Amino acid sequence: MRLVVVGAAGRMGRMLIKAIAATEGCTLSAAIERPGSEALGQDAGVLAGLPANGVLVSDDALAAFVEAEGVLDFTAPDATVAFAGLAAQARIVHVVGTTGMEPSHLARLEAASRHAAIIRSGNMSLGVNLLAGLVRKVAATLGTDWDIEIVEMHHRMKVDAPSGTAVLLGEAAAEGRAVPLAEHRVASRDGQVGARPPGAIGFAALRGGTVVGDHKVIFAGAGERLELSHVAEDRSLFAQGAVKAALWGRGRKPGLYAMTDVLGLDNL
Ligand SMILES: NC(=O)C1=CN([C@@H]2O[C@H](COP(=O)(O)OP(=O)(O)OC[C@H]3O[C@@H](n4cnc5c(N)ncnc54)[C@H](OP(=O)(O)O)[C@@H]3O)[C@@H](O)[C@H]2O)C=CC1
Ligand SMILES: O=C(O)C1=N[C@H](C(=O)O)C[C@H](O)C1
């Protein structure tokens, strides 16, 4: 499968280039960065710490997409929406790992998914998608007298909060309770915030060092606590998940898919 990596010089972009090189049946057909990027013209293999592969980083996404079968996109919300439009035009699979999306971005992805398969997830790992299923079940089992708090920690360079994974886990908890997350989400507390609203789903985001991604969902009841957690030790697992998603999406009809579809966990 011929794959394009957008945001090729980023932390995840470099991992994606390596994951493609390590996957039989996949080739890197282009590596894209934004106009003006210092990475333009560099060899994508060398950029990722591999031997040169002859693919030079370019800023011409549409020209790259029309020659490819899929695009792996871990960039930023505005960029992802623009790439979704181009991937729809080229009718290629679009794997979206970008987090920090607002409802307006999601609406644009939904529109693009009428023309091409989009697989989007705030976390491409098996462990987190399994955890989401467990969270949904536990939230459905316990009553709202059990408070739900989600704590995440990431490296100091992360720009969005709460993390996409924390939101995914919050959505799973809300689904378990059969309520909309937007009406119960409490994502910041500072000063005299008052007592915890009943039914709230709280988020706390920690940032520091080089932490790849830690998530904990706490169910706090009267006199006891249940904690479910996941630790990502290496971001290569997200890249491997993204390549797996692209292969799964090849030949799939247009639509918006999740990583749980790819992993066969949609019934969990
Ligand atoms: N779903 C998942 O499993 C995971 C998701 N992520 C998410 O992926 C995203 C990227 O993370 P990370 O790699 O750490 O971030 P980085 O900032 O290291 O990488 C993002 C890259 O995208 C580039 N970029 C931004 N806008 C454009 C554009 N318009 N055209 C081309 N390239 C562009 C950036 O360039 P520049 O520096 O010039 O802006 C940068 O090189 C984040 O949203 C993060 O949360 C991360 C890990 C796993
Ligand atoms: O920015 C990151 O690094 C990560 N982002 C994703 C998120 O926002 O949840 C996934 C992973 O935790 C790493």
Coordinates of C-alpha atoms and ligand atoms in Angstrom, one line a residue:
M1 CA 0.0 0.0 0.0
R2 CA 1.4 3.4 -1.0
L3 CA 1.3 5.7 2.0
V4 CA 1.9 9.4 2.5
V5 CA 3.0 10.8 5.8
V6 CA 2.0 14.3 6.5
G7 CA 3.7 16.2 9.3
A8 CA 6.7 14.0 8.4
A9 CA 9.2 15.9 10.6
G10 CA 7.1 15.7 13.7
R11 CA 7.6 13.2 16.6
M12 CA 4.9 11.0 15.2
G13 CA 5.8 11.7 11.6
R14 CA 9.2 10.2 12.0
M15 CA 7.7 7.2 13.8
L16 CA 5.3 6.6 11.0
I17 CA 8.1 6.7 8.4
K18 CA 9.8 3.9 10.4
A19 CA 6.6 1.9 10.9
I20 CA 5.9 2.0 7.1
A21 CA 9.5 0.8 6.4
A22 CA 9.1 -2.1 8.8
T23 CA 5.7 -3.2 7.4
E24 CA 5.7 -5.7 4.6
G25 CA 3.3 -4.6 1.8
C26 CA 3.6 -0.9 2.6
T27 CA 5.8 1.8 1.0
L28 CA 6.3 5.4 1.7
S29 CA 5.2 7.2 -1.4
A30 CA 5.6 10.8 -0.1
A31 CA 6.5 12.8 3.0
I32 CA 4.8 16.2 3.5
E33 CA 5.6 19.2 5.7
R34 CA 4.2 22.7 5.7
P35 CA 5.5 25.3 3.3
G36 CA 8.6 27.0 4.7
S37 CA 9.5 24.0 6.9
E38 CA 13.2 23.4 7.4
A39 CA 12.6 19.7 6.6
L40 CA 11.6 20.4 2.9
G41 CA 14.0 18.7 0.5
Q42 CA 15.4 16.4 3.2
D43 CA 15.4 12.6 2.7
A44 CA 12.5 11.2 4.7
G45 CA 14.5 8.0 5.6
V46 CA 17.4 10.1 7.0
L47 CA 14.9 12.4 8.8
A48 CA 13.5 9.3 10.6
G49 CA 16.9 7.9 11.5
L50 CA 16.9 5.2 8.7
P51 CA 19.1 4.8 5.6
A52 CA 18.2 7.2 2.8
N53 CA 15.1 6.1 0.9
G54 CA 15.0 8.7 -1.9
V55 CA 11.7 10.2 -0.8
L56 CA 12.3 13.9 -0.4
V57 CA 10.1 15.9 2.0
S58 CA 7.7 18.2 -0.1
D59 CA 4.9 20.6 0.6
D60 CA 2.7 19.5 -2.3
A61 CA 0.1 17.4 -0.5
L62 CA -2.4 17.1 -3.4
A63 CA 0.2 15.9 -5.9
A64 CA 1.3 13.3 -3.3
F65 CA -2.2 12.1 -2.5
V66 CA -3.2 11.4 -6.1
E67 CA -0.3 9.0 -6.4
A68 CA -1.1 7.2 -3.1
E69 CA -3.6 4.9 -1.5
G70 CA -3.6 6.3 2.0
V71 CA -2.3 9.1 4.2
L72 CA -1.2 9.0 7.8
D73 CA -1.9 12.3 9.6
F74 CA -0.7 13.2 13.0
T75 CA -0.5 17.0 12.7
A76 CA -2.8 19.7 14.0
P77 CA -6.6 20.2 13.8
D78 CA -6.6 22.9 11.0
A79 CA -4.1 21.0 9.0
T80 CA -6.0 17.7 9.3
V81 CA -9.2 19.3 8.1
A82 CA -7.4 20.6 5.0
F83 CA -5.8 17.2 4.4
A84 CA -9.2 15.5 4.8
G85 CA -10.5 17.7 1.9
L86 CA -7.6 16.7 -0.3
A87 CA -7.8 13.0 0.7
A88 CA -11.5 13.1 -0.2
Q89 CA -10.7 14.6 -3.6
A90 CA -8.1 11.8 -4.2
R91 CA -10.4 9.2 -2.7
I92 CA -7.7 7.7 -0.5
V93 CA -7.8 6.3 3.0
H94 CA -7.1 9.0 5.7
V95 CA -5.9 7.8 9.0
V96 CA -6.2 10.6 11.6
G97 CA -4.4 10.6 14.9
T98 CA -4.5 14.3 15.4
T99 CA -6.1 15.4 18.7
G100 CA -7.5 18.6 20.1
M101 CA -10.2 18.7 17.5
E102 CA -13.2 21.1 18.1
P103 CA -16.7 20.2 17.0
S104 CA -16.2 22.3 13.9
H105 CA -13.2 20.2 12.9
L106 CA -15.1 17.0 13.5
A107 CA -18.0 18.3 11.3
R108 CA -15.6 18.9 8.4
L109 CA -14.1 15.4 8.8
E110 CA -17.6 13.9 8.8
A111 CA -18.3 15.8 5.5
A112 CA -15.1 14.5 4.0
S113 CA -15.9 10.9 5.0
R114 CA -18.7 10.9 2.5
H115 CA -16.1 10.6 -0.2
A116 CA -13.3 8.5 1.4
A117 CA -12.7 6.2 4.4
I118 CA -11.4 8.1 7.4
I119 CA -10.2 6.2 10.4
R120 CA -9.9 8.6 13.4
S121 CA -8.9 7.8 17.0
G122 CA -7.4 9.8 19.8
N123 CA -5.3 6.7 20.5
M124 CA -4.2 4.0 18.1
S125 CA -3.0 1.5 20.7
L126 CA -4.8 -1.8 21.4
G127 CA -4.5 -1.3 25.2
V128 CA -6.3 2.1 25.2
N129 CA -9.1 0.9 22.9
L130 CA -9.6 -2.2 25.2
L131 CA -9.5 0.1 28.2
A132 CA -12.3 2.2 26.7
G133 CA -14.5 -0.8 26.5
L134 CA -13.8 -1.7 30.1
V135 CA -14.5 1.9 31.2
R136 CA -17.9 1.9 29.3
K137 CA -18.8 -1.4 31.1
V138 CA -17.7 -0.2 34.6
A139 CA -19.5 3.2 34.2
A140 CA -22.7 1.4 33.1
T141 CA -22.5 -1.0 36.1
L142 CA -21.8 1.6 38.8
G143 CA -24.3 4.3 39.7
T144 CA -23.6 8.0 39.6
D145 CA -22.7 7.9 43.3
W146 CA -19.4 6.7 41.9
D147 CA -17.5 9.8 40.7
I148 CA -15.5 9.5 37.5
E149 CA -12.1 11.4 37.2
I150 CA -9.7 11.0 34.3
V151 CA -6.0 11.9 34.9
E152 CA -3.5 12.0 32.1
M153 CA 0.2 12.9 31.9
H154 CA 2.2 13.7 28.8
H155 CA 5.6 15.2 27.7
R156 CA 6.2 18.9 28.0
M157 CA 5.8 19.6 24.3
K158 CA 2.1 18.5 24.0
V159 CA 0.0 21.4 23.0
D160 CA -3.6 20.2 23.6
A161 CA -5.5 19.3 26.8
P162 CA -7.1 17.1 27.9
S163 CA -5.5 14.6 25.7
G164 CA -7.4 12.9 22.9
T165 CA -7.2 9.7 24.8
A166 CA -8.6 11.2 27.9
V167 CA -11.5 12.5 25.8
L168 CA -12.0 9.1 24.2
L169 CA -12.1 7.5 27.7
G170 CA -14.5 10.2 28.9
E171 CA -16.7 9.5 26.0
A172 CA -16.7 5.8 26.9
A173 CA -17.6 6.6 30.5
A174 CA -20.5 8.9 29.3
E175 CA -21.7 6.2 26.9
G176 CA -21.8 3.8 29.8
R177 CA -23.9 6.2 31.7
A178 CA -26.0 7.0 28.6
V179 CA -25.4 10.7 28.9
P180 CA -23.7 13.2 26.6
L181 CA -20.1 14.0 27.7
A182 CA -20.4 17.6 26.7
E183 CA -23.1 18.2 29.4
H184 CA -21.0 16.5 32.2
R185 CA -17.4 17.4 31.3
V186 CA -15.4 19.3 33.9
A187 CA -12.0 20.0 32.5
S188 CA -10.6 22.7 34.7
R189 CA -10.7 23.6 38.4
D190 CA -9.0 26.6 40.0
G191 CA -10.1 28.6 43.0
Q192 CA -13.5 28.5 44.7
V193 CA -15.1 26.0 42.3
G194 CA -17.6 24.7 44.7
A195 CA -18.5 21.0 45.4
R196 CA -18.3 18.5 42.6
P197 CA -21.5 18.5 40.5
P198 CA -23.3 15.1 40.7
G199 CA -22.6 13.1 37.6
A200 CA -19.6 15.2 36.5
I201 CA -16.9 13.5 34.5
G202 CA -13.7 15.3 35.5
F203 CA -10.4 15.7 33.7
A204 CA -6.9 16.6 35.0
A205 CA -3.9 17.1 32.6
L206 CA -0.3 16.9 33.8
R207 CA 2.6 17.9 31.6
G208 CA 6.3 17.3 32.0
G209 CA 9.5 15.7 30.8
T210 CA 9.3 13.1 28.1
V211 CA 6.2 11.1 29.2
V212 CA 4.8 9.3 26.2
G213 CA 1.3 9.0 27.5
D214 CA -0.2 7.9 30.9
H215 CA -3.9 7.6 31.5
K216 CA -5.9 6.7 34.6
V217 CA -9.7 6.5 35.0
I218 CA -10.7 6.7 38.6
F219 CA -14.1 5.6 39.9
A220 CA -14.4 7.0 43.4
G221 CA -17.2 5.6 45.5
A222 CA -18.0 5.9 49.2
G223 CA -15.0 4.4 51.0
E224 CA -13.5 2.6 48.0
R225 CA -11.9 3.4 44.6
L226 CA -11.5 1.5 41.4
E227 CA -8.7 2.7 39.1
L228 CA -8.1 1.5 35.5
S229 CA -5.0 2.7 33.8
H230 CA -2.8 2.5 30.7
V231 CA 0.8 3.4 30.2
A232 CA 2.3 3.9 26.7
E233 CA 6.0 3.2 26.9
D234 CA 7.0 4.0 23.3
R235 CA 5.2 6.1 20.7
S236 CA 6.0 3.5 18.0
L237 CA 2.9 1.6 19.1
F238 CA 0.7 4.5 17.9
A239 CA 2.5 4.4 14.5
Q240 CA 2.1 0.7 14.1
G241 CA -1.6 1.1 14.9
A242 CA -1.9 3.8 12.3
V243 CA -0.3 1.6 9.6
K244 CA -2.7 -1.3 10.6
A245 CA -5.6 1.1 10.3
A246 CA -4.5 2.2 6.8
L247 CA -4.3 -1.4 5.6
W248 CA -7.7 -2.2 7.1
G249 CA -9.2 0.9 5.4
R250 CA -7.9 -0.1 1.9
G251 CA -11.0 -0.9 -0.3
R252 CA -13.4 0.1 2.5
K253 CA -16.4 2.1 1.5
P254 CA -16.4 5.9 2.4
G255 CA -17.3 6.6 6.1
L256 CA -15.9 7.6 9.4
Y257 CA -14.4 4.7 11.3
A258 CA -12.8 4.2 14.7
M259 CA -9.8 2.2 15.8
T260 CA -12.3 -0.1 17.6
D261 CA -13.6 -1.1 14.1
V262 CA -10.0 -1.9 13.0
L263 CA -9.3 -3.9 16.1
G264 CA -12.6 -5.7 16.1
L265 CA -13.5 -4.3 19.5
D266 CA -16.7 -2.5 18.6
N267 CA -18.8 -5.0 20.6
L268 CA -16.9 -4.6 23.8
Ligands
LIG1 N1 -4.0 9.2 18.1 C1 -2.8 8.7 18.6 O1 -2.5 7.5 18.8 C2 -1.7 9.8 18.8 C3 -2.0 11.1 18.5 N2 -1.0 12.0 18.6 C4 -1.4 13.4 18.2 O2 -0.7 13.6 16.9 C5 -0.5 15.0 16.8 C6 1.0 15.3 16.5 O3 1.8 14.9 17.6 P1 3.3 15.1 17.6 O4 3.9 14.3 16.4 O5 3.8 14.8 18.9 O6 3.5 16.6 17.2 P2 4.6 17.4 16.5 O7 4.4 18.8 16.7 O8 6.0 16.8 16.8 O9 4.3 17.0 14.9 C7 3.3 17.6 14.1 C8 3.9 17.8 12.8 O10 2.9 18.3 11.9 C9 3.4 19.4 11.2 N3 2.3 20.2 10.6 C10 1.5 21.0 11.2 N4 0.7 21.7 10.4 C11 1.0 21.2 9.2 C12 0.6 21.4 7.8 N5 -0.4 22.3 7.6 N6 1.2 20.8 6.8 C13 2.2 19.9 7.0 N7 2.7 19.6 8.2 C14 2.1 20.2 9.3 C15 4.2 20.1 12.2 O11 5.1 21.1 11.6 P3 5.5 22.4 12.4 O12 6.4 21.9 13.5 O13 6.2 23.2 11.4 O14 4.2 23.0 12.9 C16 5.0 19.0 12.8 O15 6.1 18.6 12.1 C17 -1.0 15.7 18.1 O16 -2.3 16.1 17.9 C18 -1.0 14.5 19.1 O17 -1.8 14.6 20.2 C19 0.2 11.7 19.0 C20 0.6 10.4 19.4 C21 -0.4 9.3 19.3
LIG2 O1 0.6 14.1 22.0 C1 0.9 13.0 22.3 O2 2.1 12.7 22.5 C2 -0.1 11.9 22.4 N1 -1.3 12.3 22.0 C3 -2.4 11.4 22.0 C4 -3.5 12.0 23.0 O3 -3.7 13.2 22.9 O4 -4.1 11.2 23.7 C5 -2.1 10.0 22.3 C6 -1.0 9.7 23.2 O5 -1.4 9.8 24.5 C7 0.2 10.6 22.9

